[in-house]
Each structure stands twice: as C-alpha cells, then as structure tokens.
XYZ file of N, CA, C and O in Angstrom:
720
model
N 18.178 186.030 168.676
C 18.836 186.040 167.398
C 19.035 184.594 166.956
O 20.017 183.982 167.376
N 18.124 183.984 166.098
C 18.599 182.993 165.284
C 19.489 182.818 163.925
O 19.257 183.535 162.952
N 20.713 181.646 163.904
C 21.368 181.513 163.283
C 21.417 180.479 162.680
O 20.907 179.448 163.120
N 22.172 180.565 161.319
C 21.290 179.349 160.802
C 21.601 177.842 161.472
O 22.418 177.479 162.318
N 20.602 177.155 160.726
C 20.600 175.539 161.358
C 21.872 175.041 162.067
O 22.795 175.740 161.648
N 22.285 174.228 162.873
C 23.447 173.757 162.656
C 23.216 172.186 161.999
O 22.124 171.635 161.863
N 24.414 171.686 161.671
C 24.090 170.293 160.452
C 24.481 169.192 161.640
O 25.197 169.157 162.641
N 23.583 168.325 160.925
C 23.715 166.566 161.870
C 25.414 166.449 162.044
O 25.491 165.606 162.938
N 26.256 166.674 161.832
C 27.548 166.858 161.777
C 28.358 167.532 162.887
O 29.494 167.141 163.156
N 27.686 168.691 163.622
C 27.680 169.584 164.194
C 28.466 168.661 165.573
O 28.030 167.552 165.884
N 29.893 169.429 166.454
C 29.575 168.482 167.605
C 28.471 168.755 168.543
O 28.234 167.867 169.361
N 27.791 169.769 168.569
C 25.940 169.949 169.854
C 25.542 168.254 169.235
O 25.438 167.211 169.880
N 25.356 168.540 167.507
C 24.123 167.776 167.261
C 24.524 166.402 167.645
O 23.572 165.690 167.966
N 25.672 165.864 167.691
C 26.143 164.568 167.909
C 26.393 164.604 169.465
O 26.283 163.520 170.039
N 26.681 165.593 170.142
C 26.250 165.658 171.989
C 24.924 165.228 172.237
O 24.685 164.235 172.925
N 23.788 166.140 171.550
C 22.240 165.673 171.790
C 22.210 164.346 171.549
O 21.718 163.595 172.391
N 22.884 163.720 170.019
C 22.249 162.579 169.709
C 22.827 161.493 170.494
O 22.243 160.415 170.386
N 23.860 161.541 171.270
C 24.306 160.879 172.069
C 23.690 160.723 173.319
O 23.619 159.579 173.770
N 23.048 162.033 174.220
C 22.495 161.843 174.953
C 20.932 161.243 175.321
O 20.374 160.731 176.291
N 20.515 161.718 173.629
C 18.983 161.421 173.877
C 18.847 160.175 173.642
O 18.247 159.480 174.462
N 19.366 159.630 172.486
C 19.098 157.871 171.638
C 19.492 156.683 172.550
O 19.608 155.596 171.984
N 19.653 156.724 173.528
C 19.739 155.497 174.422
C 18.241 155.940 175.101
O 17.817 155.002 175.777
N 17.401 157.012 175.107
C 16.318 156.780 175.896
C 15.279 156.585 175.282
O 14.325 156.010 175.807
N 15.264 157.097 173.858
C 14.333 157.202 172.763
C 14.304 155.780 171.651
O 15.173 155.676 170.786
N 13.159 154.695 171.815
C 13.726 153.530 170.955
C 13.572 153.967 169.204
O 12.631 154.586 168.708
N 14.715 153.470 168.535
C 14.952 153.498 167.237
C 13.480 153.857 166.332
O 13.241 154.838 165.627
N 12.558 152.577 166.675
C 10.990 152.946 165.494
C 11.035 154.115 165.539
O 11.126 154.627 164.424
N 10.995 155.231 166.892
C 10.246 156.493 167.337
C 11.054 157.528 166.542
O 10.304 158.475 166.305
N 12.307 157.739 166.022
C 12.930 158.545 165.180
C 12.511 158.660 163.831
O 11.816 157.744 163.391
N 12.808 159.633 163.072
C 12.218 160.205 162.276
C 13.752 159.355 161.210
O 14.910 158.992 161.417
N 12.626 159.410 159.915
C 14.604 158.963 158.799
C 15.239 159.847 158.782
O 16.466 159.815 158.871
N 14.471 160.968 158.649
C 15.417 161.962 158.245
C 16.158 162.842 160.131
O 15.704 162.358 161.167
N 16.929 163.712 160.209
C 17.153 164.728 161.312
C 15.984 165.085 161.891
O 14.882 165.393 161.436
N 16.526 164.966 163.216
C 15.289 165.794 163.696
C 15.811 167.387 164.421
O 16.805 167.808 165.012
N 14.517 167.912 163.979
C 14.776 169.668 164.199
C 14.581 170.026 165.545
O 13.594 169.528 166.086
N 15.357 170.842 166.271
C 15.200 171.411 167.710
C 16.044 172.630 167.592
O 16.979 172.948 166.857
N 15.342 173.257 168.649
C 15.201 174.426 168.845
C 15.781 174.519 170.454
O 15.351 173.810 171.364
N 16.717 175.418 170.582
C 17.580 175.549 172.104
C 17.657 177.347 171.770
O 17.855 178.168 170.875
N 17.346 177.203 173.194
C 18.192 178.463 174.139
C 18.243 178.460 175.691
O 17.610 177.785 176.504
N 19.142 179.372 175.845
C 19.569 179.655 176.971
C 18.289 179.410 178.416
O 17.067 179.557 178.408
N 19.166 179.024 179.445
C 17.903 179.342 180.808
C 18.703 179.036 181.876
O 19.676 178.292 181.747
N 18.299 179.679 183.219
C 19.141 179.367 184.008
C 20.333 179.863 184.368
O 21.095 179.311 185.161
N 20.590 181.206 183.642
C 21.893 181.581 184.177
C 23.290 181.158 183.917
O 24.373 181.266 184.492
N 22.545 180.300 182.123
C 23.500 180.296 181.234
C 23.964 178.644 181.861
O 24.910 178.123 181.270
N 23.505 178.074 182.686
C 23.776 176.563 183.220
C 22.846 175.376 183.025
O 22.789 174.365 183.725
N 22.008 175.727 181.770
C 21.128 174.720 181.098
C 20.613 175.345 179.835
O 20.714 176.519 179.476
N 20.018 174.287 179.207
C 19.527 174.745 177.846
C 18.022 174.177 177.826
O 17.698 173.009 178.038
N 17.081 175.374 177.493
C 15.619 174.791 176.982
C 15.665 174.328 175.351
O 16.321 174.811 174.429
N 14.885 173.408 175.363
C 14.824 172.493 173.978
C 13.665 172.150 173.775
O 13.058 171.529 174.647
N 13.067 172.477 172.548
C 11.934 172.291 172.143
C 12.223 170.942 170.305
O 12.932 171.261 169.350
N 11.540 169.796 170.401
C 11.761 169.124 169.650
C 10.652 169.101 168.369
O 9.452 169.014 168.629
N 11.066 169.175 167.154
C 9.285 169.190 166.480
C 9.406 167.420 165.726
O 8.335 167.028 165.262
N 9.946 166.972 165.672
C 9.886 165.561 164.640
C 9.177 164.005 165.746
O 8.613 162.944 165.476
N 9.642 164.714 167.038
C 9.078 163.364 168.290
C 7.747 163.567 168.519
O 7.252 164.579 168.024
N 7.102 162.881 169.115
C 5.880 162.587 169.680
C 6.241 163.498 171.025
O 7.293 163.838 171.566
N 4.611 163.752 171.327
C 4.761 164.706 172.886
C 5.550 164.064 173.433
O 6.691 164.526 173.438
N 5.317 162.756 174.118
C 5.985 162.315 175.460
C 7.303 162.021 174.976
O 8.184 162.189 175.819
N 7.712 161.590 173.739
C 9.092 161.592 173.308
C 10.082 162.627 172.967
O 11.292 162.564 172.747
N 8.956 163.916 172.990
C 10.015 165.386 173.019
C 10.238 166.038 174.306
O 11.102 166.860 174.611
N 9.098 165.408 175.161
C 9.316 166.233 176.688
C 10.247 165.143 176.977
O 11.055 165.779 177.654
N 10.693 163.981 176.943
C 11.551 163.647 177.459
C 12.716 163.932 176.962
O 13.515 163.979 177.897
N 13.428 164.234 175.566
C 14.769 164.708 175.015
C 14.526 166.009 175.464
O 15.624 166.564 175.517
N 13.780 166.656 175.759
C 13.986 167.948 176.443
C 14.518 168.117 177.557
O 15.363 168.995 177.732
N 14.090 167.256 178.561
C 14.270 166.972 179.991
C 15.920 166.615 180.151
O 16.778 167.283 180.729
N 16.051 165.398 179.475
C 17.392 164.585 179.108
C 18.216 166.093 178.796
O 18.836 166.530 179.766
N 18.255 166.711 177.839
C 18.835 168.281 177.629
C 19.032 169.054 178.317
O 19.973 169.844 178.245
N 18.036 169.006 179.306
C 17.860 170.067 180.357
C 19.380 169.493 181.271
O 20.362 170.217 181.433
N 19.289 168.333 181.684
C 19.593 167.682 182.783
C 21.394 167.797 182.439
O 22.284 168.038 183.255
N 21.473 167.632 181.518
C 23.012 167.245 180.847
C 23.464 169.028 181.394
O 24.617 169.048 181.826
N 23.017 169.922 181.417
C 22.657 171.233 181.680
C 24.706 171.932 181.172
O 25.090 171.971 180.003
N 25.481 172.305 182.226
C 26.873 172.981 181.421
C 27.298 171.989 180.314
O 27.345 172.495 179.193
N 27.595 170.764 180.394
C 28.254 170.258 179.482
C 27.512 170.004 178.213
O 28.138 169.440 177.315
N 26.508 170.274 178.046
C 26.017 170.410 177.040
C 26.177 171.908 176.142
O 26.295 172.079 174.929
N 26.120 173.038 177.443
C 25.784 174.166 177.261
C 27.786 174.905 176.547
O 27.816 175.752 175.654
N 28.656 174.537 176.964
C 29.782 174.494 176.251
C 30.126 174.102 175.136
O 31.171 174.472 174.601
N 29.114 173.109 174.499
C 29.220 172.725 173.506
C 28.567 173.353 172.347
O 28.929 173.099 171.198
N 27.382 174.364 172.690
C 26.466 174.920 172.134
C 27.113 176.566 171.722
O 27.864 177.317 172.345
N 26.566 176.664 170.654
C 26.830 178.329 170.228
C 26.978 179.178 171.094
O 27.843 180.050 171.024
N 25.972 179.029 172.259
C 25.436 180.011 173.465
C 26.953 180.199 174.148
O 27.038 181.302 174.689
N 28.222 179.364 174.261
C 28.897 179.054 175.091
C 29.021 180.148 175.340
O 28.596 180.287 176.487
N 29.438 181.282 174.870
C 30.458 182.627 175.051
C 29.064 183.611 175.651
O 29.167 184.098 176.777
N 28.227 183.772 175.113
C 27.249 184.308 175.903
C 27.008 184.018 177.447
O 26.812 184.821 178.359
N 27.094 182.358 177.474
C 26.308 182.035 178.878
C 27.795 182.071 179.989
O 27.709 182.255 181.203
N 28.829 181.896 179.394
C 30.245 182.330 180.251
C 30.557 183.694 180.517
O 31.321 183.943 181.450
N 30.168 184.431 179.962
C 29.902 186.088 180.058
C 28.547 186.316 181.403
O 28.641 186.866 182.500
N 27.707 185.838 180.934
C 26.529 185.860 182.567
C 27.295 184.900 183.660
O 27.411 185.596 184.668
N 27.734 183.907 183.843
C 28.254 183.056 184.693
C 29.301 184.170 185.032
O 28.911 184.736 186.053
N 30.526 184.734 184.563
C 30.869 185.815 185.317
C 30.893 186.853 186.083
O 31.573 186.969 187.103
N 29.843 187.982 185.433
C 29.368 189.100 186.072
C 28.357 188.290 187.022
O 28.476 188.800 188.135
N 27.512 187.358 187.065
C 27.230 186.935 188.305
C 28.145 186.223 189.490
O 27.697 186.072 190.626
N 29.612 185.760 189.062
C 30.187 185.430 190.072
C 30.890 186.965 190.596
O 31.155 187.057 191.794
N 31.084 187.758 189.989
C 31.680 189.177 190.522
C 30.222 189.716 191.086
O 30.360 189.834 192.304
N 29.206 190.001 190.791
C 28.374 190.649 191.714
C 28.127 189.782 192.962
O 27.726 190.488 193.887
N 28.216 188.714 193.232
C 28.281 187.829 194.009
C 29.339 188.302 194.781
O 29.048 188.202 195.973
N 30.306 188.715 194.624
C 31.565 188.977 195.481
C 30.849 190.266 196.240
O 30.592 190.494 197.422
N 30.655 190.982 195.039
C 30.054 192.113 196.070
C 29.481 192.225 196.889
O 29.599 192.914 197.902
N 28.322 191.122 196.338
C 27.175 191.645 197.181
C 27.661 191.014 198.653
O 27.515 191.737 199.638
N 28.325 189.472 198.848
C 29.081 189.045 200.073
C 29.786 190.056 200.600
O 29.881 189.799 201.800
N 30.458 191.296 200.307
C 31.120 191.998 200.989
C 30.539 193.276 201.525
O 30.908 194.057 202.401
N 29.347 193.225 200.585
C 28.568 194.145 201.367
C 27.796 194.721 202.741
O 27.553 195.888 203.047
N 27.457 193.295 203.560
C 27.195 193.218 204.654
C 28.221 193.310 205.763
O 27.979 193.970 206.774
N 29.496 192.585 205.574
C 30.618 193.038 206.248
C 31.126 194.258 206.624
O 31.725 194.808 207.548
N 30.560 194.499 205.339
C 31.580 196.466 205.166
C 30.675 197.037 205.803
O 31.057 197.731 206.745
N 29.215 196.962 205.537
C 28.030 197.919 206.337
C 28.191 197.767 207.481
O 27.741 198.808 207.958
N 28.707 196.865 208.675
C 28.786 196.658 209.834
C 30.044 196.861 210.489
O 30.171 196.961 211.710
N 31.211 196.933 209.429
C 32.704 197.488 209.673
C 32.429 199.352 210.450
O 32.893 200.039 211.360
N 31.474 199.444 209.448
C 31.662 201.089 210.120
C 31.369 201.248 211.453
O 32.274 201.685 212.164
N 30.246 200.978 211.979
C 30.373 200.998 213.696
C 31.568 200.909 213.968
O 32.397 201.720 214.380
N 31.617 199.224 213.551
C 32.845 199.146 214.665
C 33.679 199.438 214.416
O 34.502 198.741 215.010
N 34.344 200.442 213.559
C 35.624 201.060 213.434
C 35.328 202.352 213.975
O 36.342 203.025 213.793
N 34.418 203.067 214.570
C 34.358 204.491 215.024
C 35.190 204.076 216.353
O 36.317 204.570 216.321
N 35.015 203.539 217.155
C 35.598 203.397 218.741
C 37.217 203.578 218.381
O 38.016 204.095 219.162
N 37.512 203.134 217.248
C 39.526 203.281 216.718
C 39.435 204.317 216.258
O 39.472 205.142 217.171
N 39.314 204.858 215.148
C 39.246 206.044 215.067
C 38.787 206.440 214.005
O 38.420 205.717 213.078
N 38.757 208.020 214.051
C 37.749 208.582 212.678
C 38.668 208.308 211.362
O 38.157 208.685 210.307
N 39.826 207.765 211.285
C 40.275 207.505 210.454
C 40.095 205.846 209.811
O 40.234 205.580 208.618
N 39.878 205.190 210.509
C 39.268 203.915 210.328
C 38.023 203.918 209.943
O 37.540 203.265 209.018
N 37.413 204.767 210.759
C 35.582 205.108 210.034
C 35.873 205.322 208.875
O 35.336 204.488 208.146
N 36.423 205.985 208.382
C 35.967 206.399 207.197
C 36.748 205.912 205.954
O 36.676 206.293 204.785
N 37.639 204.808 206.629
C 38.052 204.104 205.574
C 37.221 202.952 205.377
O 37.239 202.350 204.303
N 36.422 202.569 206.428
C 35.462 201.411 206.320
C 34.516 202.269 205.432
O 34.419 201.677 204.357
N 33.911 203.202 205.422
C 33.079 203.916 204.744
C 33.116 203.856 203.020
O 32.420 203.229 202.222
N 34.264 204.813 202.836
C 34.860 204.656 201.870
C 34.832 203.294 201.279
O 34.395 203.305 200.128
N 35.195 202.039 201.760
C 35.062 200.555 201.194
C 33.799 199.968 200.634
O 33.627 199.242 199.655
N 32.823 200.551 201.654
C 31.323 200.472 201.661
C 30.874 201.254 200.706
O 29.823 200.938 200.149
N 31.553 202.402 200.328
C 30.738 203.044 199.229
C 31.448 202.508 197.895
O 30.920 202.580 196.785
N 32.708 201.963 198.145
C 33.191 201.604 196.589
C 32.369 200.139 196.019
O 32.051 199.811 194.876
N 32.178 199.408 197.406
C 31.134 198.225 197.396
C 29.991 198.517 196.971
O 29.453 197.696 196.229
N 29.517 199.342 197.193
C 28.121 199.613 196.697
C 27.959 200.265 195.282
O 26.929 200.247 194.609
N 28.886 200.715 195.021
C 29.362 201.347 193.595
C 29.431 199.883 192.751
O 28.605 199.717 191.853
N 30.097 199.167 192.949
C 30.877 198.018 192.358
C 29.402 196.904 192.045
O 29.093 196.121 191.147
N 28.964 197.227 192.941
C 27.216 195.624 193.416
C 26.750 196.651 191.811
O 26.680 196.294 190.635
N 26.541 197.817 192.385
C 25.074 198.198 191.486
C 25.759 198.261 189.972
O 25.032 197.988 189.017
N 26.983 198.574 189.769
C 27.333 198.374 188.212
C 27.794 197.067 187.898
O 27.947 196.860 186.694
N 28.103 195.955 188.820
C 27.912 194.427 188.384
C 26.614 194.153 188.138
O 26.436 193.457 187.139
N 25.386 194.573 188.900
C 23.995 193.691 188.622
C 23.549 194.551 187.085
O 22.728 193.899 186.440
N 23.945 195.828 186.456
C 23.475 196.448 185.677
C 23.988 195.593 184.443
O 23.261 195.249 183.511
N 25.452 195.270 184.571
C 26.281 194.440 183.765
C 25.637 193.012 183.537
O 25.639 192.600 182.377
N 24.989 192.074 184.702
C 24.624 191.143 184.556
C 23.470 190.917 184.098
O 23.361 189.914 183.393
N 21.947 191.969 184.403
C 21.075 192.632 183.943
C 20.860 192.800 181.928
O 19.884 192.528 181.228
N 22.472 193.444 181.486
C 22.603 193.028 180.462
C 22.992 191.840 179.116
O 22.878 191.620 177.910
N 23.410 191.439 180.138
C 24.309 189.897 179.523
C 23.422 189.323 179.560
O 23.060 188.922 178.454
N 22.502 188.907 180.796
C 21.339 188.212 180.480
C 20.536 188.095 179.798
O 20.081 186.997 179.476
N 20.022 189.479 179.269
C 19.117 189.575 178.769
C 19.565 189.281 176.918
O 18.785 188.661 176.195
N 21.069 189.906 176.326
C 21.851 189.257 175.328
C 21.444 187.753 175.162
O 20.944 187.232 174.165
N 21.736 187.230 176.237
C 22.149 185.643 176.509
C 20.002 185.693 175.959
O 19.637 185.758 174.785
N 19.467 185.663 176.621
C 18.319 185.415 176.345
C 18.025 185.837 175.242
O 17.094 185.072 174.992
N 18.132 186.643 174.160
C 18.549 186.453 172.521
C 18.777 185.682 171.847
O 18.236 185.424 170.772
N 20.000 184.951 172.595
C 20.209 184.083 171.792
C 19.923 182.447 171.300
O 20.521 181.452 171.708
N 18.859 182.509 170.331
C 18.751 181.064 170.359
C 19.542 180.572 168.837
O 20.183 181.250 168.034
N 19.047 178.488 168.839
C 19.571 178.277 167.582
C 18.640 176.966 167.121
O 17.689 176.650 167.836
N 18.806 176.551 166.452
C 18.343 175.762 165.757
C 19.388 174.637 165.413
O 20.291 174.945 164.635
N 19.344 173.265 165.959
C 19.920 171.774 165.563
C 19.405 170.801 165.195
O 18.681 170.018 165.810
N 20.015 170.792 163.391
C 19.250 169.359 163.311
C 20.451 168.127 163.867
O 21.658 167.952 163.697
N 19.413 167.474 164.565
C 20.247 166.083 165.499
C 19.868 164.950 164.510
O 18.734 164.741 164.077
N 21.275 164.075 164.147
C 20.874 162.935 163.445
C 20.259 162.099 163.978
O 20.138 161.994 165.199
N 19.769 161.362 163.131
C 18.687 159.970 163.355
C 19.653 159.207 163.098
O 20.688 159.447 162.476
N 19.077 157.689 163.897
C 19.999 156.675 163.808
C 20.126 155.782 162.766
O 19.207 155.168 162.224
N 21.495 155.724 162.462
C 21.976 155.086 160.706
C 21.409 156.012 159.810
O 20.653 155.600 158.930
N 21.703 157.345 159.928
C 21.842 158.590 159.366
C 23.450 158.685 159.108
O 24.394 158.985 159.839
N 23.340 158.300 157.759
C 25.106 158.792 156.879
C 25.798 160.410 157.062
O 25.561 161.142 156.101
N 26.528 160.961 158.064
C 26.660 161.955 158.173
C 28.059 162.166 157.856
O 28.708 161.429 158.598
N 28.980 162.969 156.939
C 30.168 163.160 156.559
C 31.039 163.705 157.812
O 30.859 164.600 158.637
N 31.810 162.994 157.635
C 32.882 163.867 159.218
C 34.151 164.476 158.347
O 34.806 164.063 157.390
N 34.170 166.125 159.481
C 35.421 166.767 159.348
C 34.864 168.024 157.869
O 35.581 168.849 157.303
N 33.390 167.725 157.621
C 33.154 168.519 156.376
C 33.715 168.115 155.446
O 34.168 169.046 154.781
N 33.949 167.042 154.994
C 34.777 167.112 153.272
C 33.950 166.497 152.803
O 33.538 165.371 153.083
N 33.661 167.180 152.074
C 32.404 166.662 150.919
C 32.883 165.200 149.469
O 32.286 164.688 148.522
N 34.274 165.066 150.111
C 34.886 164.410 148.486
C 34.800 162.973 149.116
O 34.492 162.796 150.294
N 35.154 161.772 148.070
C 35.321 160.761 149.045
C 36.076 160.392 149.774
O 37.198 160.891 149.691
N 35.768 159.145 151.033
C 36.234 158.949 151.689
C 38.140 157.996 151.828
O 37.977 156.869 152.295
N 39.196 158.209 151.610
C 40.364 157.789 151.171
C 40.317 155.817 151.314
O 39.649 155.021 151.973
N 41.128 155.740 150.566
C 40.964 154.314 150.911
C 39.972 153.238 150.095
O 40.299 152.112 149.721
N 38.516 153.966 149.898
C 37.599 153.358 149.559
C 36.656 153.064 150.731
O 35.674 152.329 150.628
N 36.985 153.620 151.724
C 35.799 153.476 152.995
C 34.984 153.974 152.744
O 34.750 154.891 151.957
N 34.033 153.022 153.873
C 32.214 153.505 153.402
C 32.230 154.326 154.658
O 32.813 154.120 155.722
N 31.128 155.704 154.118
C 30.643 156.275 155.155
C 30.145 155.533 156.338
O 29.564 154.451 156.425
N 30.704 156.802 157.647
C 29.899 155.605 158.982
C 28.696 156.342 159.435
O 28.453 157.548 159.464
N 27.945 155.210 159.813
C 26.944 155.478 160.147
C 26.781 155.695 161.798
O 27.503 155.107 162.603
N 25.785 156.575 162.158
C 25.889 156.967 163.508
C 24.995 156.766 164.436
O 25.200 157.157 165.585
C-alpha cells in the first residue's frame, strides 16, 4: 500500500538526509529532492530503499547506508506501527516456541510423581502448542501486512530551502529561510 509522497520536511526525509550526505559528495545530488522508495525487510528491523535521482554506485550506497541505520531509522518511518506489531508476535511466539521443548520433556519426567503431574505437564504442553501455532499464524499475518506496506520520500538536496513546522506564511522576525 502506497501513500502519498512524504515532503523534504518530513522527519524520515531529514533522518535519510542526514545519514546519507556525509557519504554522497554535494556535485552528485540532484537540485531538486531526491525520490526513494522504502519498505519494510527483515522482520520489521531494517528498511529496503531504492533511490531513482543517484547514479548506480551512488544509490547502492544510500541504500546500504539505510539498510545499516536499520531500527532507528525504521521508527522514524510510517512502517513504525506495522514493523512493532511483527517485532511482537515474534517475540511472543518466541516464548513459545522456548517453552516448548521443556514442556515436551516435562511429561516423562513427571509420570514417576504422579498421574497427576503427568497430566498437568501435558495439559501445559498442549496449551503451548495451542499458543506457538496461533502466535506463528498471527505473525504469518503481520508480516505479510508489514510487507504491504511501502512509501515513497522525497529526501532534500543540499541548500534545498525547506519550511519547518509546515507554516507556509513568513518567517517572524524577518528571518531567512534555513537551508539544510
């Protein structure tokens, strides 16, 4: 699901442009924004980025740089609530599935105490196994949500006049727009 652009203004687009423009020299930017394209990967703990305004080797590297910055970038991005929704149901099926091997091996050894212990280890083991297979179905779905969702950022170029806070009127005082 794409939504519209977000603006050079945006805090992602000023995260990207922060991270990428110390690696990328000034000539190589475009005057105007440059357009990229993010979504989700990874389990909601990085972002793929595709750049169209750079040169190959100058978009695989702001890609890479993107990649690498991976949650703190990814909190900052639309995706956040999506990819914190998979980061959950995978830390709860994770619980499960760790308790699953315990519990499968509890039952032996609770028969020698008694049939009442059996079958409370049992019982645990089957609520565990109940619990794994409707967490991975849950996570199964979120993921695949999360993988929906992409977006579109234009990232400013450098000494690109970008208005802060959205107010379109002028700036108080008589200050000049800053440049970024």
């Amino acid at each position: 699901m794409t939504s519209t652009p977000l603006k050079p203004d945006s805090e992602f687009s000023r995260a990207v442009f922060k991270l990428i423009r110390p690696h990328i020299p000034r000539e190589r930017w475009p005057v105007d924004s440059v357009r990229g394209r993010f979504e989700p990967a990874g389990d909601g703990l990085w972002l793929k980025a595709d750049f169209d305004d750079f040169s190959k080797d100058y978009a695989e590297l702001a890609a890479l740089l993107v990649r690498e910055a991976r949650v703190d970038l990814v909190l900052k991005s639309p995706v956040a609530a999506a990819a914190a929704a998979v980061v959950r149901a995978k830390r709860w099926r994770d619980f499960a599935l760790y308790a699953f091997l315990p519990l499968m091996f509890a039952i032996p050894l609770m028969a020698p105490l008694s049939d009442a212990a059996m079958r409370l280890a049992t019982g645990l083991f089957g609520l565990d196994l109940v619990l794994l297979v409707g967490w991975q179905i849950s996570l199964s779905r979120k993921r695949s949500r999360m993988a929906q969702e992409r977006f579109i950022a234009n990232i400013p170029a450098p000494g690109l006049k970008i208005s802060l806070g959205g107010s379109s009127g002028s700036l108080p005082f008589g200050e000049e727009m800053p440049d970024v």
